[in-house]
Coordinates of C-alpha atoms in Angstrom, one line a residue:
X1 CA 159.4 183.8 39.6
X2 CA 158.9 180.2 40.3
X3 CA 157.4 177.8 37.4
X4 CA 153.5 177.4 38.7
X5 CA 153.8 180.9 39.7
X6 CA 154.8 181.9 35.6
X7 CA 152.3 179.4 34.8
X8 CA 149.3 180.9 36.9
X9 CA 150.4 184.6 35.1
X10 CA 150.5 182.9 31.4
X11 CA 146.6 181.7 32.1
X12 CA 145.6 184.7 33.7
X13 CA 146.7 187.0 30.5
X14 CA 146.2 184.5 28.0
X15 CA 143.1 182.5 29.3
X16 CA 144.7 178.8 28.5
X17 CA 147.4 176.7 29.8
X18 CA 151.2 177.5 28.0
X19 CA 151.5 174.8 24.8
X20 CA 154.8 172.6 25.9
X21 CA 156.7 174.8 23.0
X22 CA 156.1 177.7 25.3
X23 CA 157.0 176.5 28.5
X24 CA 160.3 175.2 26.9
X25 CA 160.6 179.0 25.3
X26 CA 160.4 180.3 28.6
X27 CA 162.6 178.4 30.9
X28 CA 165.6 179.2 28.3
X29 CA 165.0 182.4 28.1
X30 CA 165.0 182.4 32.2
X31 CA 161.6 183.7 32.4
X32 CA 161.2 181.4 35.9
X33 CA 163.2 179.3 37.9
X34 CA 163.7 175.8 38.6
X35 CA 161.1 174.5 41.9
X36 CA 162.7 174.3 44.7
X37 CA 163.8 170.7 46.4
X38 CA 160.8 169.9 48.0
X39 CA 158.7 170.1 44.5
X40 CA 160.6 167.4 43.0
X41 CA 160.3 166.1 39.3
X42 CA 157.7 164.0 40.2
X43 CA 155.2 166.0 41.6
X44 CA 155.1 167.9 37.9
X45 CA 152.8 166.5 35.0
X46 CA 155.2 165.4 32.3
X47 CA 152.6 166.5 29.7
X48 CA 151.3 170.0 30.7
X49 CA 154.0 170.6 33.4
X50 CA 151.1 171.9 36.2
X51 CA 152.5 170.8 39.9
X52 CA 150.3 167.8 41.3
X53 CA 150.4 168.8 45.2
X54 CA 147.5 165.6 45.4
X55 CA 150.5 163.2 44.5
X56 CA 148.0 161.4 42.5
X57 CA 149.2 159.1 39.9
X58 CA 147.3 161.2 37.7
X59 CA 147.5 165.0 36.5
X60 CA 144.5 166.9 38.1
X61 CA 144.4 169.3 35.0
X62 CA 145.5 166.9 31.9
X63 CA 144.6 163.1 33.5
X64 CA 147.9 162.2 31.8
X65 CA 149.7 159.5 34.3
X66 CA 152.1 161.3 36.5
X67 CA 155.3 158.5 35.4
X68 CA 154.7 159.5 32.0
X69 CA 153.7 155.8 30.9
X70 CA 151.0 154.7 28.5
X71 CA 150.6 158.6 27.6
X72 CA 151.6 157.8 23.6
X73 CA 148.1 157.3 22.2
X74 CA 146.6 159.9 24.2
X75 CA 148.9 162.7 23.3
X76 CA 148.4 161.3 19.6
X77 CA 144.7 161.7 20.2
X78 CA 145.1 165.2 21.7
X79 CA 147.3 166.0 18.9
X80 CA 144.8 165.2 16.5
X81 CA 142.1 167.3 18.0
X82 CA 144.5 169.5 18.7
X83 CA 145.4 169.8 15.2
X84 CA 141.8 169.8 13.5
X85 CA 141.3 172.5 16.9
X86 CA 143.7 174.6 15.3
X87 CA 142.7 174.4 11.7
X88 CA 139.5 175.0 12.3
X89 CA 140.1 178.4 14.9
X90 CA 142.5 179.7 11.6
X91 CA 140.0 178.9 9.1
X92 CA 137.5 180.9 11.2
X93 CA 139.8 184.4 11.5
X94 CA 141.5 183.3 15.4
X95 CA 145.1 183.3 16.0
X96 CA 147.6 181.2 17.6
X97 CA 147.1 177.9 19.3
X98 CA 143.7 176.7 21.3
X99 CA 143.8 175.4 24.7
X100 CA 140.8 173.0 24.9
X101 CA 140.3 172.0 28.4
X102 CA 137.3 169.7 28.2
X103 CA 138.1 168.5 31.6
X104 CA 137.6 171.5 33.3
X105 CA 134.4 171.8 31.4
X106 CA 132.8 168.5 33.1
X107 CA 135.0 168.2 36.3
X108 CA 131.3 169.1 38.6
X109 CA 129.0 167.2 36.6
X110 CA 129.3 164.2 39.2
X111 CA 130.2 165.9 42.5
X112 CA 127.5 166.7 45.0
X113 CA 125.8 170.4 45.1
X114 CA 124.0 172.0 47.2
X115 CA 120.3 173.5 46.5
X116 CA 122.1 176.9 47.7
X117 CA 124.4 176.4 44.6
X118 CA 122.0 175.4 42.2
X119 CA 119.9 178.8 43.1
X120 CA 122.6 181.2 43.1
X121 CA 123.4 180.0 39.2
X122 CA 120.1 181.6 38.5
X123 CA 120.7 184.3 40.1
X124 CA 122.0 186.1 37.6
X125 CA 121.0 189.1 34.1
X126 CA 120.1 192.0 37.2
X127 CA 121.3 195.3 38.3
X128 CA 122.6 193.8 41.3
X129 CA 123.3 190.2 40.5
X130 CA 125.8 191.0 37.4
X131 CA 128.9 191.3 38.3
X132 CA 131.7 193.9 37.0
X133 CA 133.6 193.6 34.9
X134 CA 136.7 192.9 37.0
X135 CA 135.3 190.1 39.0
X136 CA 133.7 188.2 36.1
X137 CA 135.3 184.7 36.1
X138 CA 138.3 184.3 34.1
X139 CA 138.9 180.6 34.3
X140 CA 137.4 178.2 32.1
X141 CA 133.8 177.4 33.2
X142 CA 132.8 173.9 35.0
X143 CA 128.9 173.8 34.4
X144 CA 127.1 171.1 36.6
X145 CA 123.3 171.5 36.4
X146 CA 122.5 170.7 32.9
X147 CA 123.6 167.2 33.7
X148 CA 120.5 167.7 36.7
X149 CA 118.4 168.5 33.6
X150 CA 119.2 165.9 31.4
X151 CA 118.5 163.3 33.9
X152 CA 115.0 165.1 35.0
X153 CA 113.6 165.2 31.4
X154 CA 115.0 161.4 30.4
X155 CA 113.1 160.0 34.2
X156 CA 109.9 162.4 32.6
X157 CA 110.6 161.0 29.5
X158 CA 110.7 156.9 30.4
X159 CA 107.8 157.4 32.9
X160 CA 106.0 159.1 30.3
X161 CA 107.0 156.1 28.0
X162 CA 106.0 153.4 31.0
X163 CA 102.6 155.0 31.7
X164 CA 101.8 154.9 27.9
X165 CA 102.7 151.0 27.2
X166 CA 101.0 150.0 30.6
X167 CA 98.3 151.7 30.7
X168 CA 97.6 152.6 26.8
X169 CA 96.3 155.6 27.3
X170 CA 96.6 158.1 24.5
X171 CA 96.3 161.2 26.4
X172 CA 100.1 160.4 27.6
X173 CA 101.1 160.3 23.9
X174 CA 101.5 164.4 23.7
X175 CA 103.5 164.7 27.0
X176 CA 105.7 162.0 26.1
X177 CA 106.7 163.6 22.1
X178 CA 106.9 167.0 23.9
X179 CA 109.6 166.2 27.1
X180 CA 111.6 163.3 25.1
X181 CA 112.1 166.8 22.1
X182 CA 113.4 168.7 25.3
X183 CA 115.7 165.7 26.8
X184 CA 118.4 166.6 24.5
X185 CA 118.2 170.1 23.4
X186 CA 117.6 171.8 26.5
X187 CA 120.5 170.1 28.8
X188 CA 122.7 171.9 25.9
X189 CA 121.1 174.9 26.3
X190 CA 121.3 174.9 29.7
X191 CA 125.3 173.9 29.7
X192 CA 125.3 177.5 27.8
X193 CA 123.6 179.2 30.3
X194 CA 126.4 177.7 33.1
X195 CA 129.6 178.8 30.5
X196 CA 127.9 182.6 30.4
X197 CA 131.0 184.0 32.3
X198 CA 129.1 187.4 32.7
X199 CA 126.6 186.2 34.1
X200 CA 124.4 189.3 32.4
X201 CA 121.5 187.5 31.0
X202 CA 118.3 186.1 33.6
X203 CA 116.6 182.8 32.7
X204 CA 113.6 184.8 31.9
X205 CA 115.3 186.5 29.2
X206 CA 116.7 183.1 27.6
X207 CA 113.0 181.5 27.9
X208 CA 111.9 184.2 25.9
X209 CA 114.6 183.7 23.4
X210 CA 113.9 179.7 23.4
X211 CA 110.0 180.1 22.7
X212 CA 109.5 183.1 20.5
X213 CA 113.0 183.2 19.4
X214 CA 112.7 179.1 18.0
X215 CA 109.2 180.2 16.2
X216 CA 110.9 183.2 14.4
X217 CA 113.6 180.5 13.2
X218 CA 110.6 178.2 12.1
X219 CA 108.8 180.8 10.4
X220 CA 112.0 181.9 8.6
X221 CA 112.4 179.0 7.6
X222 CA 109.2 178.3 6.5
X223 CA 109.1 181.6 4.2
X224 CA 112.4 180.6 2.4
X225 CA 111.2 176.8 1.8
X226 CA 108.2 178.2 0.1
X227 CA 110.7 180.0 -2.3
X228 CA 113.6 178.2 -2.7
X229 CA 113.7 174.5 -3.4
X230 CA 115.1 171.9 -0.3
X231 CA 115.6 168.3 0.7
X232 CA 118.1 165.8 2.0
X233 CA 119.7 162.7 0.7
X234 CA 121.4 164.6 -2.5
X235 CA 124.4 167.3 -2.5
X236 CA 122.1 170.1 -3.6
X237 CA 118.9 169.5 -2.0
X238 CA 120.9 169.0 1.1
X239 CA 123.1 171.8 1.0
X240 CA 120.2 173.7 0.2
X241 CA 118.3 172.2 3.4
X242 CA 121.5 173.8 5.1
X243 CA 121.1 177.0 3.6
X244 CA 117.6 178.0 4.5
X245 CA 117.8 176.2 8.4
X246 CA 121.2 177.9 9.3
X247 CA 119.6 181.8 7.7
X248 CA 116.5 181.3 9.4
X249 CA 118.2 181.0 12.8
X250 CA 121.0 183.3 12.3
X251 CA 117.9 185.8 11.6
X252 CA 116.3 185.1 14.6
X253 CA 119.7 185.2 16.9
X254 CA 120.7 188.3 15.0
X255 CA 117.1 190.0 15.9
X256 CA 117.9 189.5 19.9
X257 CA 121.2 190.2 19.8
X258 CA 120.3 194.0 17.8
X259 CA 117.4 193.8 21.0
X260 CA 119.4 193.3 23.5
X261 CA 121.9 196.2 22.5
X262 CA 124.0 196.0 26.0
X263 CA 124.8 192.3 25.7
X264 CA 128.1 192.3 23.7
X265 CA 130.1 189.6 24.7
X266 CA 131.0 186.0 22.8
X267 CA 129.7 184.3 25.6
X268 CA 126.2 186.5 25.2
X269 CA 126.3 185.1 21.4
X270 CA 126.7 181.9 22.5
X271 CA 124.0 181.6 24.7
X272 CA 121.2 183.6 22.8
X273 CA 122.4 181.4 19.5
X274 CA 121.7 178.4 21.7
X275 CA 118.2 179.6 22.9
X276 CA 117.3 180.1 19.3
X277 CA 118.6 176.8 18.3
X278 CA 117.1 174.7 21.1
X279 CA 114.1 176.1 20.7
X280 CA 114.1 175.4 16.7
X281 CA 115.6 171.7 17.5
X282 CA 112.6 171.0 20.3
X283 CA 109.6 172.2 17.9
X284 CA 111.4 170.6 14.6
X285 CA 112.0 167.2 17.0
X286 CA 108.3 167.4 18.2
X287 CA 107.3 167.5 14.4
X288 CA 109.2 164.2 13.3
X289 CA 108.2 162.5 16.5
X290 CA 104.2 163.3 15.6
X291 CA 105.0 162.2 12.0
X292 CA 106.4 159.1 13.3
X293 CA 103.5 157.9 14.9
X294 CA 101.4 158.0 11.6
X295 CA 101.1 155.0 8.6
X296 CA 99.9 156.4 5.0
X297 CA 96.3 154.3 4.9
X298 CA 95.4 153.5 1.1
X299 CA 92.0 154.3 0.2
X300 CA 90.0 154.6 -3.3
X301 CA 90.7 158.2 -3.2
X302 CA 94.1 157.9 -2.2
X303 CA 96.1 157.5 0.5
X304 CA 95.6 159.0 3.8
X305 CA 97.7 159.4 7.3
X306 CA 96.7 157.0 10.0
X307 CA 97.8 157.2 13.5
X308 CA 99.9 154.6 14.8
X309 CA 99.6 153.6 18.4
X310 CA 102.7 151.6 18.8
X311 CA 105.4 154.4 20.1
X312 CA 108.8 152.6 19.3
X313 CA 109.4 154.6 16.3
X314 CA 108.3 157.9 17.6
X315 CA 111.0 156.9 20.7
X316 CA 114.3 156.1 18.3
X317 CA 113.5 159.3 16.2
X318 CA 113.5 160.9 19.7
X319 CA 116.4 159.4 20.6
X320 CA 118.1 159.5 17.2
X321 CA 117.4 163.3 17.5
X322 CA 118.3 163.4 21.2
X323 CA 121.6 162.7 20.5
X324 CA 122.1 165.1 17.7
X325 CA 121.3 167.7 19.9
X326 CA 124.9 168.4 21.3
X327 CA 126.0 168.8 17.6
X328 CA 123.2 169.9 15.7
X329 CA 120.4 172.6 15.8
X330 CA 121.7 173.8 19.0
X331 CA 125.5 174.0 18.6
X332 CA 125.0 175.5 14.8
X333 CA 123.1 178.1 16.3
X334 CA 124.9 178.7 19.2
X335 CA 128.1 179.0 16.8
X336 CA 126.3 181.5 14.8
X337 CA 125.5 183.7 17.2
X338 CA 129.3 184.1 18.9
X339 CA 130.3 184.8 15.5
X340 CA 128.0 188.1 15.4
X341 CA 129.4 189.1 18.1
X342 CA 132.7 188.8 17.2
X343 CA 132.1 191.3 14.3
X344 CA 130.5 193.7 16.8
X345 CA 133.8 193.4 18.8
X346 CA 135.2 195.7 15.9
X347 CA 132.2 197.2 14.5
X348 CA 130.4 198.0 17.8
X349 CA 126.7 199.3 15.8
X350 CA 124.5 196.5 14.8
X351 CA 123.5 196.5 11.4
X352 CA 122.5 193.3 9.3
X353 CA 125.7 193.0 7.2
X354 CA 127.3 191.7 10.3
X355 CA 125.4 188.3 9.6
X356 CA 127.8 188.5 6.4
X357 CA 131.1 189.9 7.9
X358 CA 134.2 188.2 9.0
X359 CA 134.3 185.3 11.4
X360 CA 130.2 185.8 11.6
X361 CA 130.5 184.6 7.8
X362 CA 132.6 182.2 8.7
X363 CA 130.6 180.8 11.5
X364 CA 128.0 180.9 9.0
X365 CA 129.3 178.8 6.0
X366 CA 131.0 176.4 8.8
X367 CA 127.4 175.2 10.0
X368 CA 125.8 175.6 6.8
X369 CA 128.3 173.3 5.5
X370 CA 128.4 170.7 8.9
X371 CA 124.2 170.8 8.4
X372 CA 124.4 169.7 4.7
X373 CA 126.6 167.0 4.8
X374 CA 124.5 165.6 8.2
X375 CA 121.5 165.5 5.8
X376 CA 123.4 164.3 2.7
X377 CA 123.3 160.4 2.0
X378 CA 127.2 159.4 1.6
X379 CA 127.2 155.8 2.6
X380 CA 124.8 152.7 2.4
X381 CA 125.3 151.5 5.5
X382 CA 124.3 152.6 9.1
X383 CA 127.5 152.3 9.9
X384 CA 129.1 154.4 8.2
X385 CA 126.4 157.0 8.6
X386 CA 127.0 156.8 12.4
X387 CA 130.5 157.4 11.5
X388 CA 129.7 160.2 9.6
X389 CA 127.3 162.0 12.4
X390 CA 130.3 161.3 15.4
X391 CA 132.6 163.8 12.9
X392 CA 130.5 165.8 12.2
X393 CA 129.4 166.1 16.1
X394 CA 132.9 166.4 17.3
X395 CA 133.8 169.2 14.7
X396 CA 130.2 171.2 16.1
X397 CA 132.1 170.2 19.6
X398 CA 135.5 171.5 19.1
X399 CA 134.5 175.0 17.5
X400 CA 132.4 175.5 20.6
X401 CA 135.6 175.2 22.4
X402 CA 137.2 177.4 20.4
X403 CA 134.7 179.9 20.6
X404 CA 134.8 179.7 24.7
X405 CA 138.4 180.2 24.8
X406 CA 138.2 183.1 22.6
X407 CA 135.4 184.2 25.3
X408 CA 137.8 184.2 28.2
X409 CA 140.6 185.7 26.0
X410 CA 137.8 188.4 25.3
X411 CA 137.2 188.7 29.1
X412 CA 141.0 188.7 30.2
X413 CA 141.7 192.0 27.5
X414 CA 138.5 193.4 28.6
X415 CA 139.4 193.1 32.2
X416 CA 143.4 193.9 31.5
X417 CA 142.2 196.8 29.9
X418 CA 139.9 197.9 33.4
X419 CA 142.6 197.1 36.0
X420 CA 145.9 198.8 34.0
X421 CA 144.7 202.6 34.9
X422 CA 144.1 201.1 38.3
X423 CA 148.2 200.2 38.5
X424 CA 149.1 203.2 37.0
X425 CA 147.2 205.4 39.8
X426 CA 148.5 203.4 42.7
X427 CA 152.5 203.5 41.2

């Protein structure tokens, strides 16, 4: 067996490139053989050892420079989230080391589609449009159209914004706090909908999740605020804050994922968490946008709420909140939900202690944790705040990783498991 042909076999059983401590494992113990002449030295990355046919100075799967040079402080940054990648996948019950490929994952964003493309990724959750489970994509999904999305609600959003300030008419005002909640939350739930490898769930059915399953998550919410105390700024308030967001949406997942009984995969978790999630992070977003736009008036009898006109307040909290979307409402949830469905992996019944079993737990305490610390006041200074919100971000960021790679490992078992009577048959 020749080296790219052992590596394409390691990816196809294992989901993820071979760590360098593999590769090295394997061509001592003989496993494949040297290239041949005409695929030289230098036509191999020096970092993940894939063969560059191109003959670009860069690798096509790592973007590590082909003559090894000035590749120091990025393998010290890769080993770094490598590292914290790791931790965190242990921590959370998953074994061995994760391949995050977060090159694959935006490699289409900027290439040109066509309309026919853009149709068929919707055409997807029927009888005849789900595929088997042999031919479901095993590779590591490169979603595109959320990017298309994104840029549609942020044009809606600064037209909106234009047409308000030009024009001043207040009737704009609604539109405007409504599209610039969706600009960042839906993208993100929309990049889910793309990395749904099984393509088993229609956009009807994740609509339906992102309205009614976001209002079940507010009213949740709302019932366990009126009980237990809340707040931000302070360890327990915040924590607390954590506490009753993260159950009221893990509810709410947990309620479609026991509805939709035949959609069992992590990928499936992923994707209904992230409905419930966006739709909690547009309505919540809407809210502190509205309350932007009012100043407390003092009167004799006290002080009342008086609306504002000028929008630049109600536009940074939308932005402010815009951002957070990647790793906030809609990651936590999203997080959430794969972890149920990890539990049902072994448990197979739904009941409710799966919200507090194993890696669903996990999941659980994770967010809960990530959301108290966003809303807790550590430092005195914006920057450091910032600071605080890019970790916090990039640790949301990384377990979603770690959750799709366990999704295609889940997929390659599953689909192992499909084809091995197949071999047996035809020997």
């Amino acid at each position: 067996m020749k080296k790219q042909e052992w590596v394409e076999a390691f990816e196809a059983i294992n989901g993820r490139s071979p760590s360098t401590q593999e590769y090295n494992d394997a061509k001592i113990k003989g496993e494949f053989s040297d290239d041949s002449p005409n695929e030289s030295s230098d036509k191999t990355c020096p970092k993940c050892h894939q063969l560059n046919a191109t003959r670009s100075p860069f690798c096509p799967n790592c973007g590590a420079k082909m003559d090894g040079s000035g590749n120091a402080s990025v393998d010290v940054a890769s080993d770094i989230v490598s590292g914290i990648a790791n931790k965190i996948n242990s921590v959370t019950g998953g074994e061995g080391p994760v391949e995050l490929r977060m090159r694959d994952l935006f490699s289409e964003v900027f290439k040109k589609h066509t309309r026919e493309e853009a149709e068929n990724i919707f055409a997807c959750g029927s009888e005849k449009t789900t595929p088997r489970l042999e031919d479901i994509s095993r590779e590591w999904p490169k979603p595109w159209y959320f990017a298309r999305v994104f840029g549609a609600l942020l044009l809606s959003s600064i037209m909106l914004y234009f047409m308000y300030i030009t024009f001043h008419n207040w009737n704009v005002l609604p539109g405007l706090m409504f599209v610039s909640a969706m600009a960042g939350a839906i993208p993100i739930l929309f990049f889910y909908f793309e990395c749904n490898s099984p393509r088993n769930i229609d956009i009807m059915t994740v609509l339906e999740i992102f309205f009614i399953g976001g209002l079940l998550s507010l009213l949740a919410t709302l019932m366990l605020v009126q009980i237990f105390p809340s707040g931000v700024g302070g360890i327990i308030p915040s924590m607390m804050t954590g506490i009753i967001e993260e159950v009221g949406k893990i509810v709410a997942t947990a309620y479609y994922i026991k509805k939709l009984a035949e959609k069992r995969y992590i990928f499936n978790g992923l994707l209904i968490g992230g409905a419930v999630g966006a739709g909690f992070a547009v309505f919540e977003t809407a809210g502190y946008i509205f309350q932007s736009t009012l100043v407390n008036f003092e009167t004799m009898n006290g002080s009342l709420p008086v609306f504002n006109s000028d929008p630049s307040e109600a536009v940074g909290v939308a932005i402010m909140r815009g951002l957070l979307a990647f790793g906030g409402h809609v990651a936590w949830a999203a997080i959430t939900g794969a972890g149920i469905m990890m539990v049902l992996k072994k448990q197979k019944n739904f009941d409710w202690s799966v919200l507090f079993t194993g890696e669903s737990l996990r999941f659980l305490i994770l967010v809960i944790t990530l959301h108290g610390i966003l809303d807790m006041n550590l430092t005195n200074s914006d920057g450091g705040e910032l600071i605080k919100v890019l970790i916090l971000c990039l640790i949301a960021v990384i377990t979603i990783m770690i959750i799709i790679n366990r999704g295609l490992k889940e997929i390659n078992d599953l689909g192992s498991e499909v084809s091995m009577p197949l071999s047996i048959e035809r020997d």
